[in-house]
PDB file of C-alpha atoms in Angstrom:
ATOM      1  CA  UNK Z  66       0.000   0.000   0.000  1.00  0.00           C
ATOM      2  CA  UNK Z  67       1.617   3.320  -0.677  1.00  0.00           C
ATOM      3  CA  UNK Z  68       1.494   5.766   1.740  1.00  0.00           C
ATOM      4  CA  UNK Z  69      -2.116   7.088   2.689  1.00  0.00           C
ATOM      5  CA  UNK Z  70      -2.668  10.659   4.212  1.00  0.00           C
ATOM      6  CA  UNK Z  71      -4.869  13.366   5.062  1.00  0.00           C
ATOM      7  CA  UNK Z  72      -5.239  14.424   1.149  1.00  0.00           C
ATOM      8  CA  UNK Z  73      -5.904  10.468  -0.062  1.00  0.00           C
ATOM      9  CA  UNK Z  74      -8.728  10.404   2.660  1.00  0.00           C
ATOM     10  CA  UNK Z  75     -10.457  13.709   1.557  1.00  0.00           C
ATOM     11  CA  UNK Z  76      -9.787  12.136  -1.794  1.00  0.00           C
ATOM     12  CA  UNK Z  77     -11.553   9.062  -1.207  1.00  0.00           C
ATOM     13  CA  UNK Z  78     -14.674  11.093   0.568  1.00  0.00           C
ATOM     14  CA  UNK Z  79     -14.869  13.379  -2.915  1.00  0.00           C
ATOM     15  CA  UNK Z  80     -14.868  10.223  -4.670  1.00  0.00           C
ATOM     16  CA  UNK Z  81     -17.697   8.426  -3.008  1.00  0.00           C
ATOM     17  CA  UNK Z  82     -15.511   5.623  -1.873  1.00  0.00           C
ATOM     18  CA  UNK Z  83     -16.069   4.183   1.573  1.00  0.00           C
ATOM     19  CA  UNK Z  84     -12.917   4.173   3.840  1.00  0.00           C
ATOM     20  CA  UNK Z  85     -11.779   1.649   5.982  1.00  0.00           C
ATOM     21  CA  UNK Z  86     -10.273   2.111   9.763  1.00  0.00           C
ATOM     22  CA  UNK Z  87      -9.291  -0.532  12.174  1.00  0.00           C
ATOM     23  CA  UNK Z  88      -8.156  -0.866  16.049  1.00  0.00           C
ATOM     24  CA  UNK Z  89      -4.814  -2.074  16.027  1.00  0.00           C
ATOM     25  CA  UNK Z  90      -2.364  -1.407  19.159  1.00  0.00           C
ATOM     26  CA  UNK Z  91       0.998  -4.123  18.196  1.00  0.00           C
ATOM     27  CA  UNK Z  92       3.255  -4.543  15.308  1.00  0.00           C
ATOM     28  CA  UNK Z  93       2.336  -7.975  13.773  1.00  0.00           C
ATOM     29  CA  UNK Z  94      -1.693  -6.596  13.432  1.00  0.00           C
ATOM     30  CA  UNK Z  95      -0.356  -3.445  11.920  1.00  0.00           C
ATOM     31  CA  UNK Z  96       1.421  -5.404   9.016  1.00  0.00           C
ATOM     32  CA  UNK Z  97      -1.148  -7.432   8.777  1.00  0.00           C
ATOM     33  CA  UNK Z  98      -4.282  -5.062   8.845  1.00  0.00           C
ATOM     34  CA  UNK Z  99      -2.269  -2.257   6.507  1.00  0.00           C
ATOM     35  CA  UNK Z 100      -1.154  -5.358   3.806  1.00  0.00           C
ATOM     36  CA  UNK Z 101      -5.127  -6.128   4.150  1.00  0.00           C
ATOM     37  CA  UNK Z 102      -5.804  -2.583   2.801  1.00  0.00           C
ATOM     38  CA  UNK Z 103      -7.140  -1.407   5.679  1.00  0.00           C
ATOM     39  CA  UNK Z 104      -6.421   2.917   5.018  1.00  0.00           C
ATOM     40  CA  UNK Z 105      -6.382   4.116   9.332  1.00  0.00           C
ATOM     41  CA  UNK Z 106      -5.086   2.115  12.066  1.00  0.00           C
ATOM     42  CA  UNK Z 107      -6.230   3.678  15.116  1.00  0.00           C
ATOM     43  CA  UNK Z 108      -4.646   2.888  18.185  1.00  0.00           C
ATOM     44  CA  UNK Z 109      -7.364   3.222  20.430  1.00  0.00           C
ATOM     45  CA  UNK Z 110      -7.954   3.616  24.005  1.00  0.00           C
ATOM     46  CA  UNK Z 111      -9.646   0.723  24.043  1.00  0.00           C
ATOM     47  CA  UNK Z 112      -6.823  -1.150  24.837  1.00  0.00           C
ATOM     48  CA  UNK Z 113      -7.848  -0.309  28.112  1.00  0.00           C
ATOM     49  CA  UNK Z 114     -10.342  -3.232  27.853  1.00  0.00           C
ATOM     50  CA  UNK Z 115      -9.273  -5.489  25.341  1.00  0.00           C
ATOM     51  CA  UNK Z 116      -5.700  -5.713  26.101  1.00  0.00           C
ATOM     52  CA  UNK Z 117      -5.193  -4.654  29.819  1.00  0.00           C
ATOM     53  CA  UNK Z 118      -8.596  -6.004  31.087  1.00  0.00           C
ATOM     54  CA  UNK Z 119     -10.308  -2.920  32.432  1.00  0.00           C
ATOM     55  CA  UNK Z 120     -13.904  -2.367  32.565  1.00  0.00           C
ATOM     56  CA  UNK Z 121     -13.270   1.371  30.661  1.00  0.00           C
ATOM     57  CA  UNK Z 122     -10.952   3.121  28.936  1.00  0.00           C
ATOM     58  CA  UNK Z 123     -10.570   5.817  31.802  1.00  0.00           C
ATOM     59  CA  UNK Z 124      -7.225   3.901  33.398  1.00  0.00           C
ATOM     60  CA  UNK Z 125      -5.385   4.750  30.057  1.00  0.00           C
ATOM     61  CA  UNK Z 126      -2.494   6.506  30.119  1.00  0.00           C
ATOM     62  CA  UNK Z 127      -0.566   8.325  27.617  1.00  0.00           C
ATOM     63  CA  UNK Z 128       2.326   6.488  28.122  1.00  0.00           C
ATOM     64  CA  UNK Z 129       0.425   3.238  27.280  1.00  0.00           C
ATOM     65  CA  UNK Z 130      -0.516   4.879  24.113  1.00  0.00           C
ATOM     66  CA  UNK Z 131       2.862   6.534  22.889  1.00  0.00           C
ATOM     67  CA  UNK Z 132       4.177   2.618  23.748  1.00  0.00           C
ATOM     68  CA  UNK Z 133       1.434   0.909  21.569  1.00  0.00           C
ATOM     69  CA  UNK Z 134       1.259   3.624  18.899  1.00  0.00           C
ATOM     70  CA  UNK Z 135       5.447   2.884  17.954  1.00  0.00           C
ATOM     71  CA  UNK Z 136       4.534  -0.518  17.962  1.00  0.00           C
ATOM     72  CA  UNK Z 137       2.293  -0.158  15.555  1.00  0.00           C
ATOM     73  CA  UNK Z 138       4.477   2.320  13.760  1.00  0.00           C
ATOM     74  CA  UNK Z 139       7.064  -0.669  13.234  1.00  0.00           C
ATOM     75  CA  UNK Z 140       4.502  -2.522  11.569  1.00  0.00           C
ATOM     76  CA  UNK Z 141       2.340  -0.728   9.346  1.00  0.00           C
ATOM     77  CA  UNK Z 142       3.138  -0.716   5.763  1.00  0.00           C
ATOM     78  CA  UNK Z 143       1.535   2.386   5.089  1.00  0.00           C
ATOM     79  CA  UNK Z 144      -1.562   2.979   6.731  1.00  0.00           C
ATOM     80  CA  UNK Z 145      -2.721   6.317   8.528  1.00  0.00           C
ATOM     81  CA  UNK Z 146      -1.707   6.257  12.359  1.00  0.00           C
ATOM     82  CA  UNK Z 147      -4.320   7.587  14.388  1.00  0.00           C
ATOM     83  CA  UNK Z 148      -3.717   7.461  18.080  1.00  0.00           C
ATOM     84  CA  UNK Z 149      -6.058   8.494  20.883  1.00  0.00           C
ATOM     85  CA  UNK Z 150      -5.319  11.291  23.754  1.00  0.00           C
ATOM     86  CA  UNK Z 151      -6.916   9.219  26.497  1.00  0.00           C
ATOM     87  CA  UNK Z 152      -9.081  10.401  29.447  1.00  0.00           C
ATOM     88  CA  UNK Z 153      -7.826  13.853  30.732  1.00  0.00           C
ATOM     89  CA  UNK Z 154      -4.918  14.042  28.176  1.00  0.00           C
ATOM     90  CA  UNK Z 155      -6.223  17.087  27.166  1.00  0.00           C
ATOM     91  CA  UNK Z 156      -7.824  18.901  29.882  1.00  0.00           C
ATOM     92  CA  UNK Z 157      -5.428  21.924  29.345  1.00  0.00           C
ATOM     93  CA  UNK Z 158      -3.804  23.242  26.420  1.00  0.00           C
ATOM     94  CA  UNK Z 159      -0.591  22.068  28.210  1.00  0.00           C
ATOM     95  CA  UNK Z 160      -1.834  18.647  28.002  1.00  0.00           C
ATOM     96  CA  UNK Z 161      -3.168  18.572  25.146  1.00  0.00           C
ATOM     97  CA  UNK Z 162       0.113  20.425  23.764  1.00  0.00           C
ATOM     98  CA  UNK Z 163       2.644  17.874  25.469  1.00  0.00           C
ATOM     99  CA  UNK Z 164       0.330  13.985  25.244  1.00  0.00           C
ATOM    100  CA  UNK Z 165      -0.122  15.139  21.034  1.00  0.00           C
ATOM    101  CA  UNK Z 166       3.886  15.998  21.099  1.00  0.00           C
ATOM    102  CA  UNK Z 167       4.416  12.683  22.281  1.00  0.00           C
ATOM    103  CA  UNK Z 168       2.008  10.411  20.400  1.00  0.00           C
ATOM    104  CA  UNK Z 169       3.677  12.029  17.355  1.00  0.00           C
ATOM    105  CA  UNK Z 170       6.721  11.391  18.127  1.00  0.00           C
ATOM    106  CA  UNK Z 171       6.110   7.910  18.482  1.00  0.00           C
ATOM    107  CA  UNK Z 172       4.615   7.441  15.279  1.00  0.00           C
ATOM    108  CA  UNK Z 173       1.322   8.594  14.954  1.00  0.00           C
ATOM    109  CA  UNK Z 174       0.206  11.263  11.519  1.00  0.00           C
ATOM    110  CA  UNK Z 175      -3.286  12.311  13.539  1.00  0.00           C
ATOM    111  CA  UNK Z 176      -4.468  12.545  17.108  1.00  0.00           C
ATOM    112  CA  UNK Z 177      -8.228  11.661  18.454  1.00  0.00           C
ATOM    113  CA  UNK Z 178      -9.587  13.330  20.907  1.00  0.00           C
ATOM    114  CA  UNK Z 179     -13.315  13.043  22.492  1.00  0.00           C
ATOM    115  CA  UNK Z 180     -15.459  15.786  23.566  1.00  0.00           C
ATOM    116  CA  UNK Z 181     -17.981  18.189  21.717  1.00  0.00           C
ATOM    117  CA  UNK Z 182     -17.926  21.880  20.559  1.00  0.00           C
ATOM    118  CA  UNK Z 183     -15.770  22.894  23.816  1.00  0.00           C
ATOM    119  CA  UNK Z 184     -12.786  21.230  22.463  1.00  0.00           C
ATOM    120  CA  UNK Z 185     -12.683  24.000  19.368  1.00  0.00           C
ATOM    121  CA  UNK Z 186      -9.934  26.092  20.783  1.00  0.00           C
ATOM    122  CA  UNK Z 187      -7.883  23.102  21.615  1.00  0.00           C
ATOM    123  CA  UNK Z 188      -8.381  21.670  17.758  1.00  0.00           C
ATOM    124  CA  UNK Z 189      -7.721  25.171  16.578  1.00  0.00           C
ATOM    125  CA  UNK Z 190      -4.467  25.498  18.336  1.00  0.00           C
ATOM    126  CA  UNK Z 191      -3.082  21.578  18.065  1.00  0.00           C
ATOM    127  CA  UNK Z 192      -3.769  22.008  13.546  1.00  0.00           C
ATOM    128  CA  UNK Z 193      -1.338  25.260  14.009  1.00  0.00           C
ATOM    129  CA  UNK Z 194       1.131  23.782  15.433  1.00  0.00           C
ATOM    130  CA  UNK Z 195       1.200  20.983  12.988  1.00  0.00           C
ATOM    131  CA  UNK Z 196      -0.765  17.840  14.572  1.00  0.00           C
ATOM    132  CA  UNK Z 197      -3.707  16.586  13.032  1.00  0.00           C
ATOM    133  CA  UNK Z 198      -7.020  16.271  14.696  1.00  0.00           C
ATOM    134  CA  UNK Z 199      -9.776  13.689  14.206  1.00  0.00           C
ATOM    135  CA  UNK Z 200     -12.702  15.092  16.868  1.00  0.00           C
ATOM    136  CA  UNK Z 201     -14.562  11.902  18.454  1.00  0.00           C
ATOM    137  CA  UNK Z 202     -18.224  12.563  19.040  1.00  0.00           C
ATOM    138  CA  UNK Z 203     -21.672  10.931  20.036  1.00  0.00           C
ATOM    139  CA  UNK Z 204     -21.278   8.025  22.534  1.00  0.00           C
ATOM    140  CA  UNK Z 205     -17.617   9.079  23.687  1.00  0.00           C
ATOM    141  CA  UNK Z 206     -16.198   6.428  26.267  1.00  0.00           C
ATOM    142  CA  UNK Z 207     -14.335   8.466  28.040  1.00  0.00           C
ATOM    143  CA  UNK Z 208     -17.526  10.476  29.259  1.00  0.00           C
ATOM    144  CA  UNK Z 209     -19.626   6.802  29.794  1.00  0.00           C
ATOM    145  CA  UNK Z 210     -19.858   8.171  33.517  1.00  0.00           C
ATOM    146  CA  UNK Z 211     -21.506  11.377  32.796  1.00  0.00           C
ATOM    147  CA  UNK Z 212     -23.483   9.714  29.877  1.00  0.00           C
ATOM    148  CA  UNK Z 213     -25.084   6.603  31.915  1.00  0.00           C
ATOM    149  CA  UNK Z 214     -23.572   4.474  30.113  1.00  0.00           C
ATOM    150  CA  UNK Z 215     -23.009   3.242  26.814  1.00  0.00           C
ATOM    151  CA  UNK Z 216     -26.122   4.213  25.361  1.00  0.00           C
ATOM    152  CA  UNK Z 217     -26.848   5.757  21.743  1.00  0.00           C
ATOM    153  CA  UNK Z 218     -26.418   9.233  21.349  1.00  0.00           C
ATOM    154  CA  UNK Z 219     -28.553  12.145  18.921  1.00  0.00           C
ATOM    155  CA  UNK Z 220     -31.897  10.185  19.500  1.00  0.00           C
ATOM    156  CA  UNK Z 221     -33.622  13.351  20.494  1.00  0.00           C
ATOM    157  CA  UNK Z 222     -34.306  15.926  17.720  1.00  0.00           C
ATOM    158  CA  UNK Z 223     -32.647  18.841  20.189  1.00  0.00           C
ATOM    159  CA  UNK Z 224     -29.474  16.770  20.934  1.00  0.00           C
ATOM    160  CA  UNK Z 225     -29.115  15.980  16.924  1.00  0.00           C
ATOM    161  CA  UNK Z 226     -29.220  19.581  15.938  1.00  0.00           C
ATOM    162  CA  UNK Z 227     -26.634  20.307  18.745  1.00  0.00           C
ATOM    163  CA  UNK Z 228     -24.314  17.029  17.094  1.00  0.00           C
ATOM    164  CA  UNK Z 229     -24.603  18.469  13.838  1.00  0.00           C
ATOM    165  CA  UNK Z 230     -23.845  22.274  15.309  1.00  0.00           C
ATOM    166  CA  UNK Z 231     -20.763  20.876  17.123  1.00  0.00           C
ATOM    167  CA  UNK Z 232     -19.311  18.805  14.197  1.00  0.00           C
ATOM    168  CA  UNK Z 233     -19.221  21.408  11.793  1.00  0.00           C
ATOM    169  CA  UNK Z 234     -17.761  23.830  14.256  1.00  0.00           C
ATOM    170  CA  UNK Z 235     -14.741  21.515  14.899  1.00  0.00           C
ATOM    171  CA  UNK Z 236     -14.294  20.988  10.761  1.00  0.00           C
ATOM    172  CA  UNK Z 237     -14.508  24.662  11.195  1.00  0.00           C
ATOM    173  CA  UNK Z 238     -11.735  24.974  14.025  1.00  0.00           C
ATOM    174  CA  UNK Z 239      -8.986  22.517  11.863  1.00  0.00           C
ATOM    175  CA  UNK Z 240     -10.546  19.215  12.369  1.00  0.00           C
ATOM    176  CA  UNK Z 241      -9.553  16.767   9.847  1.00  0.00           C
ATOM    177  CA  UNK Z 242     -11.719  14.209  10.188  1.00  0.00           C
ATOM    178  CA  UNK Z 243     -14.699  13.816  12.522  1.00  0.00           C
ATOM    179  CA  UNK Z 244     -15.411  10.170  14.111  1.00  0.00           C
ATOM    180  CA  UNK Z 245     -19.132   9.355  15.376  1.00  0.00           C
ATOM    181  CA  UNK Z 246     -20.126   6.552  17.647  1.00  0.00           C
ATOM    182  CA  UNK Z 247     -23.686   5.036  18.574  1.00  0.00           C
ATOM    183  CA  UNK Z 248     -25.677   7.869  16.685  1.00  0.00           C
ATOM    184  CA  UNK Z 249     -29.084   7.137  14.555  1.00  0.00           C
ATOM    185  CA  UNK Z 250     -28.299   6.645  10.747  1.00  0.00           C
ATOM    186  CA  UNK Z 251     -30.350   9.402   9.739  1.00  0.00           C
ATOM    187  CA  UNK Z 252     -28.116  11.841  12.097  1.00  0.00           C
ATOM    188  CA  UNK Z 253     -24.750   9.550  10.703  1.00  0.00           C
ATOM    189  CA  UNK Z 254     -25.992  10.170   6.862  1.00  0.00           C
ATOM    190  CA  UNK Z 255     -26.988  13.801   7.967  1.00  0.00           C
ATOM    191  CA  UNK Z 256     -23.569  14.945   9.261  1.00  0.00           C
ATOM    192  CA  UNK Z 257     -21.245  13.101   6.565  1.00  0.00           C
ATOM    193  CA  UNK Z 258     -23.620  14.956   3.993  1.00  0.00           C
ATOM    194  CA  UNK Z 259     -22.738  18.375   5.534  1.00  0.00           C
ATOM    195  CA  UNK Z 260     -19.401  18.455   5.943  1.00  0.00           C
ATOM    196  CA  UNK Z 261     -16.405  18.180   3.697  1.00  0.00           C
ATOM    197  CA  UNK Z 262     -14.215  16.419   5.694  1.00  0.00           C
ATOM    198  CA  UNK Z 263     -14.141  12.551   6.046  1.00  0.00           C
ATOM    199  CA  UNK Z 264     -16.518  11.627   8.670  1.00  0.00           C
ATOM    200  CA  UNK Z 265     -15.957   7.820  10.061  1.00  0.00           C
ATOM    201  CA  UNK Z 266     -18.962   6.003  11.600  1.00  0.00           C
ATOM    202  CA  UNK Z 267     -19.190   2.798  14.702  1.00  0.00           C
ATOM    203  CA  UNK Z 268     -22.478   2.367  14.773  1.00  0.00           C
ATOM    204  CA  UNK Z 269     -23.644   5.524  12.911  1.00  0.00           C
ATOM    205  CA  UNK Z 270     -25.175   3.596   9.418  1.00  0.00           C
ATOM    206  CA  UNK Z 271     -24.212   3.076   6.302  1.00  0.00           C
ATOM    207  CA  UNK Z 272     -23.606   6.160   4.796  1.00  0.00           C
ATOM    208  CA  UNK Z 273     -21.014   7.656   6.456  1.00  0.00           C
ATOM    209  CA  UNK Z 274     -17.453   8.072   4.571  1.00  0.00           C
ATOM    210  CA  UNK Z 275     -16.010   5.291   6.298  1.00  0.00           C
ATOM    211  CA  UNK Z 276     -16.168   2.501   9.024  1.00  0.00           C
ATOM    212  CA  UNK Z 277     -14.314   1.752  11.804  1.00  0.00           C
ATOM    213  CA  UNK Z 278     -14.669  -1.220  14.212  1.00  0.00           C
ATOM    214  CA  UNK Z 279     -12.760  -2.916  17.154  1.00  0.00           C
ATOM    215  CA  UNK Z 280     -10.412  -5.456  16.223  1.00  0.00           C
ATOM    216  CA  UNK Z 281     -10.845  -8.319  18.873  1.00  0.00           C
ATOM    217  CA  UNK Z 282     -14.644  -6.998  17.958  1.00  0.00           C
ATOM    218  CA  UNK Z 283     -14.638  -8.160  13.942  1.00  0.00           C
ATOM    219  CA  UNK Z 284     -12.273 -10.903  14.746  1.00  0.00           C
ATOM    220  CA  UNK Z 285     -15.345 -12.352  16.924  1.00  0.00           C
ATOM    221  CA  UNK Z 286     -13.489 -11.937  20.378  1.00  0.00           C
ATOM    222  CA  UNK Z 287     -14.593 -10.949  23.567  1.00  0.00           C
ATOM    223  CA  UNK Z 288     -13.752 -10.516  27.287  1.00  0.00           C
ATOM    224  CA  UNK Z 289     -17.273  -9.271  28.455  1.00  0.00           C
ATOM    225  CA  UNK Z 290     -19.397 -11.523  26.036  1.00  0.00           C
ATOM    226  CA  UNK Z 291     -21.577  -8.688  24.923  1.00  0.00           C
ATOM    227  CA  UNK Z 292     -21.247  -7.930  21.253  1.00  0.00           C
ATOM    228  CA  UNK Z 293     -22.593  -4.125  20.399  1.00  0.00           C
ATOM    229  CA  UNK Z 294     -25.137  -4.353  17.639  1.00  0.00           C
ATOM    230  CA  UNK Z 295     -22.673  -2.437  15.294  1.00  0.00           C
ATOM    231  CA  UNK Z 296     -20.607  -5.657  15.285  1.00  0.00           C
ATOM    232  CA  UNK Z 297     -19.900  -8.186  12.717  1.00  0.00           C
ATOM    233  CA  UNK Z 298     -17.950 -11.141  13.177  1.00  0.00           C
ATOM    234  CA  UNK Z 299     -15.516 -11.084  10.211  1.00  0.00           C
ATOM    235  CA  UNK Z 300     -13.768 -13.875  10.940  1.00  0.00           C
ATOM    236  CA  UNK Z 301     -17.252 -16.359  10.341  1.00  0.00           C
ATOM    237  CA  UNK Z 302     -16.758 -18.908   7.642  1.00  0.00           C
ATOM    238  CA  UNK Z 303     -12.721 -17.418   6.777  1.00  0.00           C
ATOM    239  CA  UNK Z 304      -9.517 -19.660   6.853  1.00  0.00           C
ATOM    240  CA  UNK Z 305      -7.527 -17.267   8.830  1.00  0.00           C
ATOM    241  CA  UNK Z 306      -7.044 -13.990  10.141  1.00  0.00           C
ATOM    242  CA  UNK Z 307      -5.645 -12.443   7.042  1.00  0.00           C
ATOM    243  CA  UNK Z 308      -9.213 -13.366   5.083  1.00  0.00           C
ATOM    244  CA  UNK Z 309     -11.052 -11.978   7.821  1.00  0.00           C
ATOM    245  CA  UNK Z 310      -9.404  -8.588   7.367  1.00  0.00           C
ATOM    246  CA  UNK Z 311      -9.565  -8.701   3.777  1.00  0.00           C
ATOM    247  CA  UNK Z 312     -13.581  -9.283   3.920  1.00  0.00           C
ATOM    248  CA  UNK Z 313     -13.923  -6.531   6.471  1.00  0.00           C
ATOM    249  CA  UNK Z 314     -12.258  -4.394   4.044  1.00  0.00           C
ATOM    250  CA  UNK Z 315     -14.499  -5.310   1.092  1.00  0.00           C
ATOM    251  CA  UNK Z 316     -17.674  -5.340   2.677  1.00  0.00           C
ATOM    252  CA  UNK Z 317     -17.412  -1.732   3.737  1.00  0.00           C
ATOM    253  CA  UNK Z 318     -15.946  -0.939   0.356  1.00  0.00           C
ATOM    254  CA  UNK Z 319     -18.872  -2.114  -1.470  1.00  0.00           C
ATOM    255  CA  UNK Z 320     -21.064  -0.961   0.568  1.00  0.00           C
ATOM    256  CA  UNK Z 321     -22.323  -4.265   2.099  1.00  0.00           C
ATOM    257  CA  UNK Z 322     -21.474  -4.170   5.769  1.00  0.00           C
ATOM    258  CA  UNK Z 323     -22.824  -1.970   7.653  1.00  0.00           C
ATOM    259  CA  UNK Z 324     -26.034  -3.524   6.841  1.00  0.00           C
ATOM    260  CA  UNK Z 325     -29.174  -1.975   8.477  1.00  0.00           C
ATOM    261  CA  UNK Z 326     -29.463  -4.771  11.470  1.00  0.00           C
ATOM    262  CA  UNK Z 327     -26.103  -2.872  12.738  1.00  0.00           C
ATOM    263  CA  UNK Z 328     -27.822   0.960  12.986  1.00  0.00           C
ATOM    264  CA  UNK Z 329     -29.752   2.440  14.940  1.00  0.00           C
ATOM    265  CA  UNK Z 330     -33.266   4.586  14.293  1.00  0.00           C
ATOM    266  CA  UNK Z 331     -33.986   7.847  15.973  1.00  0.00           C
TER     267      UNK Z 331
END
């Protein structure tokens, strides 16, 4: 795969072609997810609960994701690196200044962060100084305490309109990509329509730019034994890993996964 950036994803989004993103946190699933096509890796905090056991992503630290993001580093063969500022990595500018210095440095092209139209000065300031931003919103894990739980997000008509407010006020502030979690497929389709940028959905329908799931998720593992309804099991009826990256791959490029059992209405 040659190398993918910012400009092939925008690209891809003018295009009409769906773009795929993956969970990946070592070296060996980098090579084999990027040589599968796969166009974003995105170490995620999740690692929290599928690698360290956890029942949240809130014990992250930003040392566990500068570690995992140079692993994958060493691995990829040219995917985007995306790497998340976990829980309270950027409740300053400081922070936020210092935890994106370092998960650059250790191999990432693009931070994530989570949060809503607050985080527009910190977006504003981390794209001048050089770092990519891809602004997290909807059901945001990091917030599951505040939220309830992990419950779907933009149901109400009133909290959909404020989604849609916030998202194009990040592209606005130097977002480069917007990701949205556990939202209605009407408000997924809705946002991805508005705004130029790439906008990557988990649970957020069909017709969003791209799709991202959970590695152990599409590989059909799990800790907790609860599989989200966004889920598929990728690795059904393949011969080995490899295949079961490669079909993820193609069924969100043509369009075929997600399906409409893995959305949600309003």
């Amino acid at each position: 795969m040659s190398q993918i950036t910012l400009t092939t994803l925008d690209g891809l989004k003018a295009k009409g072609e769906k773009i795929t993103m993956l969970t990946c946190y070592d070296a060996t699933f980098a090579r084999a997810a990027s040589e599968a096509g796969v166009e974003i890796l995105l170490i995620g905090d999740s690692l929290g609960m599928v690698l360290q056991g956890h029942d949240s992503t809130l014990p992250v630290t930003n040392a566990d994701m500068a570690y995992h993001t140079a692993c994958v580093k060493r691995g990829n063969t040219g995917a985007l690196v995306l790497a998340d500022l976990p829980f309270m990595a950027c409740a300053t500018l400081e922070q936020a200044f210092a935890n994106s210095a370092a998960l650059m440095q250790a191999g990432a092209h693009m931070v994530k962060v989570e949060g809503a139209g607050w985080l527009s000065e910190t977006i504003r300031l981390l794209a001048e100084r050089g770092v990519p931003v891809c602004a997290h919103l909807g059901l945001t894990p990091q917030s599951v305490n505040v939220l309830g739980g992990y419950k779907v997000q933009g149901r109400l008509e009133s909290q959909a309109r404020q989604m849609l407010h916030d998202a194009i006020a990040l592209q606005d502030a130097g977002a480069a990509m917007i990701l949205l979690e556990c939202v209605p497929s009407a408000l997924g389709a809705e946002i991805a329509q508005a705004l130029h940028v790439p906008v990557i959905g988990i649970g957020a329908g069909p017709s969003t730019d791209g799709q991202v799931l959970v590695l152990h998720d599409m590989l059909g593992l799990s800790l907790s034994g609860r599989v989200p309804k966004f889920v598929k099991n990728f690795m059904a009826g393949q011969p080995d890993i490899q295949s079961a990256l490669r079909a993820y791959v193609n069924a969100v490029k043509n369009g075929s996964f997600p399906a409409s059992e893995h959305g949600f209405n309003a």
